[in-house]
Each structure stands twice: as structure tokens, then as C-alpha cells.
Short mmCIF file of C-alpha atoms and ligand atoms in Angstrom, two decimals:
data_model
loop_
_atom_site.label_atom_id
_atom_site.label_comp_id
_atom_site.label_asym_id
_atom_site.label_seq_id
_atom_site.Cartn_x
_atom_site.Cartn_y
_atom_site.Cartn_z
CA MET A 91 98.07 115.78 108.97
CA LYS A 92 100.50 112.92 108.48
CA PRO A 93 99.47 110.35 105.87
CA LEU A 94 98.22 107.20 107.56
CA ILE A 95 99.67 103.85 106.56
CA LEU A 96 98.15 100.53 107.56
CA ILE A 97 100.59 97.63 107.93
CA ILE A 98 99.12 94.12 107.82
CA GLU A 99 101.96 91.89 109.02
CA ASP A 100 102.13 88.93 111.42
CA ASN A 101 105.90 88.98 111.95
CA GLU A 102 106.79 91.21 114.90
CA GLN A 103 110.29 92.05 113.70
CA ASN A 104 109.12 93.08 110.24
CA LEU A 105 106.26 95.05 111.74
CA TYR A 106 108.62 96.81 114.14
CA LEU A 107 111.12 97.70 111.41
CA ALA A 108 108.52 98.94 108.94
CA THR A 109 106.75 100.98 111.65
CA PHE A 110 110.02 102.47 112.83
CA ILE A 111 111.12 103.54 109.35
CA LEU A 112 107.74 104.98 108.39
CA GLU A 113 107.24 106.92 111.63
CA LYS A 114 110.75 108.31 111.33
CA SER A 115 109.83 109.46 107.82
CA GLY A 116 106.77 111.35 109.05
CA TYR A 117 103.99 108.83 108.56
CA ALA A 118 101.36 107.75 111.04
CA VAL A 119 101.14 103.97 111.28
CA ILE A 120 98.42 101.55 112.35
CA ALA A 121 98.97 97.83 112.34
CA SER A 122 97.10 94.57 112.16
CA ARG A 123 98.46 91.05 112.54
CA SER A 124 95.78 89.30 110.48
CA GLY A 125 93.91 89.74 107.21
CA PRO A 126 90.36 89.95 108.57
CA GLU A 127 91.37 92.48 111.21
CA GLY A 128 93.33 94.47 108.61
CA ILE A 129 90.39 94.59 106.25
CA ALA A 130 88.15 95.88 109.05
CA LEU A 131 90.71 98.51 110.06
CA ALA A 132 91.14 99.64 106.44
CA GLY A 133 87.40 100.20 106.15
CA GLN A 134 87.24 102.17 109.40
CA GLN A 135 90.41 104.23 109.08
CA ARG A 136 90.76 104.68 105.28
CA PRO A 137 94.57 104.78 105.27
CA ALA A 138 96.46 106.48 102.42
CA LEU A 139 98.23 103.19 101.70
CA ILE A 140 98.27 99.59 102.88
CA LEU A 141 101.48 97.59 103.30
CA LEU A 142 100.43 93.95 103.02
CA ASP A 143 102.41 90.87 104.02
CA ILE A 144 101.61 87.96 101.73
CA GLN A 145 102.29 85.14 104.20
CA LEU A 146 99.59 85.59 106.83
CA PRO A 147 97.56 83.17 108.97
CA GLU A 148 93.83 82.68 108.22
CA MET A 149 93.77 84.56 104.91
CA ASP A 150 96.89 85.02 102.82
CA GLY A 151 97.78 88.42 101.40
CA TYR A 152 96.40 87.59 97.95
CA GLN A 153 92.96 86.92 99.48
CA VAL A 154 93.21 90.09 101.56
CA ALA A 155 94.09 92.18 98.48
CA ARG A 156 91.19 90.71 96.50
CA GLN A 157 88.74 91.54 99.27
CA LEU A 158 90.10 95.05 99.81
CA THR A 159 89.84 95.88 96.12
CA SER A 160 86.34 94.42 95.82
CA GLU A 161 84.87 96.60 98.57
CA PRO A 162 83.94 100.17 97.58
CA ALA A 163 85.22 101.62 100.88
CA THR A 164 88.74 100.33 100.31
CA ALA A 165 88.98 99.72 96.55
CA ALA A 166 90.91 102.93 95.83
CA ILE A 167 93.56 102.50 98.51
CA PRO A 168 96.95 101.53 97.06
CA ILE A 169 98.28 98.20 98.35
CA VAL A 170 101.98 97.36 98.42
CA ALA A 171 102.64 93.66 98.87
CA VAL A 172 105.59 92.58 101.01
CA THR A 173 106.76 89.04 100.58
CA SER A 174 109.74 86.84 101.17
CA TYR A 175 108.71 84.47 98.41
CA ALA A 176 111.45 84.54 95.83
CA MET A 177 109.49 82.54 93.31
CA VAL A 178 108.90 83.56 89.72
CA GLY A 179 105.34 84.71 89.28
CA ASP A 180 104.78 86.07 92.79
CA LYS A 181 104.90 89.65 91.64
CA GLU A 182 102.38 88.90 88.91
CA LYS A 183 100.17 87.06 91.40
CA ALA A 184 100.26 90.00 93.81
CA LEU A 185 99.40 92.46 91.04
CA ALA A 186 96.64 90.18 89.73
CA SER A 187 95.15 90.12 93.25
CA GLY A 188 94.85 93.89 93.23
CA CYS A 189 98.14 95.01 94.74
CA THR A 190 99.54 98.17 93.16
CA GLY A 191 103.14 97.41 94.08
CA TYR A 192 105.50 94.81 95.43
CA ILE A 193 108.48 94.89 97.82
CA GLU A 194 110.67 91.91 98.62
CA LYS A 195 111.81 91.04 102.13
CA PRO A 196 114.11 91.66 103.80
CA ILE A 197 113.08 95.31 104.00
CA ASN A 198 115.89 97.56 102.82
CA PRO A 199 115.83 100.66 105.10
CA GLU A 200 117.70 102.65 102.41
CA THR A 201 115.01 102.26 99.74
CA PHE A 202 111.84 101.25 101.65
CA VAL A 203 110.20 104.68 101.93
CA ARG A 204 111.01 105.61 98.36
CA GLU A 205 109.47 102.35 97.11
CA ILE A 206 106.30 103.00 99.09
CA GLU A 207 106.02 106.64 98.04
CA LYS A 208 105.85 105.57 94.40
CA HIS A 209 102.36 104.34 95.28
CA LEU A 210 101.15 107.18 97.50
CA PRO A 211 98.78 109.59 95.80
CA GLY A 212 100.10 113.13 95.93
CA ILE A 213 103.57 111.99 96.87
CA ALA A 214 104.06 109.60 93.99
CA ALA A 215 106.58 110.43 91.33
CA ALA A 216 105.32 111.50 87.93
CA PRO A 217 103.81 108.71 85.81
CA GLY A 218 106.55 106.83 84.02
CA ALA A 219 109.22 108.01 86.45
CA HIS A 220 109.74 104.47 87.57
MN1 MN B 563 104.01 86.82 107.49
#
């Protein structure tokens, strides 16, 4: 079975690109355009990994990550934050909120899958490899 990845992203172009690249690389993808819906989907579907936009309506990605990691059903799922913020401290803020990794927009199709796979259990590189 293909690993399932949940993308929580409100920007259609980013969602389209990320979905396209992941499906082409053999992953199954489900998507949500808001934090609350994404949290519900994560609990129901238990994806192998969550790709989380930080700039979202209603709840921002930091809040979403905190809630996902505080609920037993979703606490163990790796979360990779995706943000266009280029500010110092954003990476630390994402990690402090419970994200396991961080990717900056714009998505680079050449490195995107490799970046994500660092955080996928069973596919991840050996500890210390990155
Ligand atoms: Mn956004």
C-alpha cells in the first residue's frame, strides 16, 4: 500500500504542485484547506506524514501542530511545516510547535520528495544522515 500523506494547505497552486509531485513519486495524497478540517482528517485517516502550511485561515499552522501533537491519535505522525515566511526564528517556532521538519516555499520539485522522506518512518535516512 502506498504511504498516505495529508497536505493541509489553503493555496490551490501549492496544493496542486505538492499533490502532483507526491503522487508521481508513489504516494497517496489527501488534502485539507483548513486546520480544523485537517486535524479531523488526520485523526480519521492516520496518514504516514502531514505536510502543514503555516499561513492558514482560522488556525495557523503552529496552532494546528500543537493540537496534532497533543492528541494521542495523531501525536506520533511526523509533521513537515511549509512556510513562505523568511523570518529568523520561524524554523524554531515550527519545531517548538511540534513540527518534525521544515520546508521553505516556493517548493523545489528537485528536492521536495527527498526533504519529506527524511521524516517518513521506514523511508527516512539513517539517523545523523542529514
Ligand atoms: Mn497558506
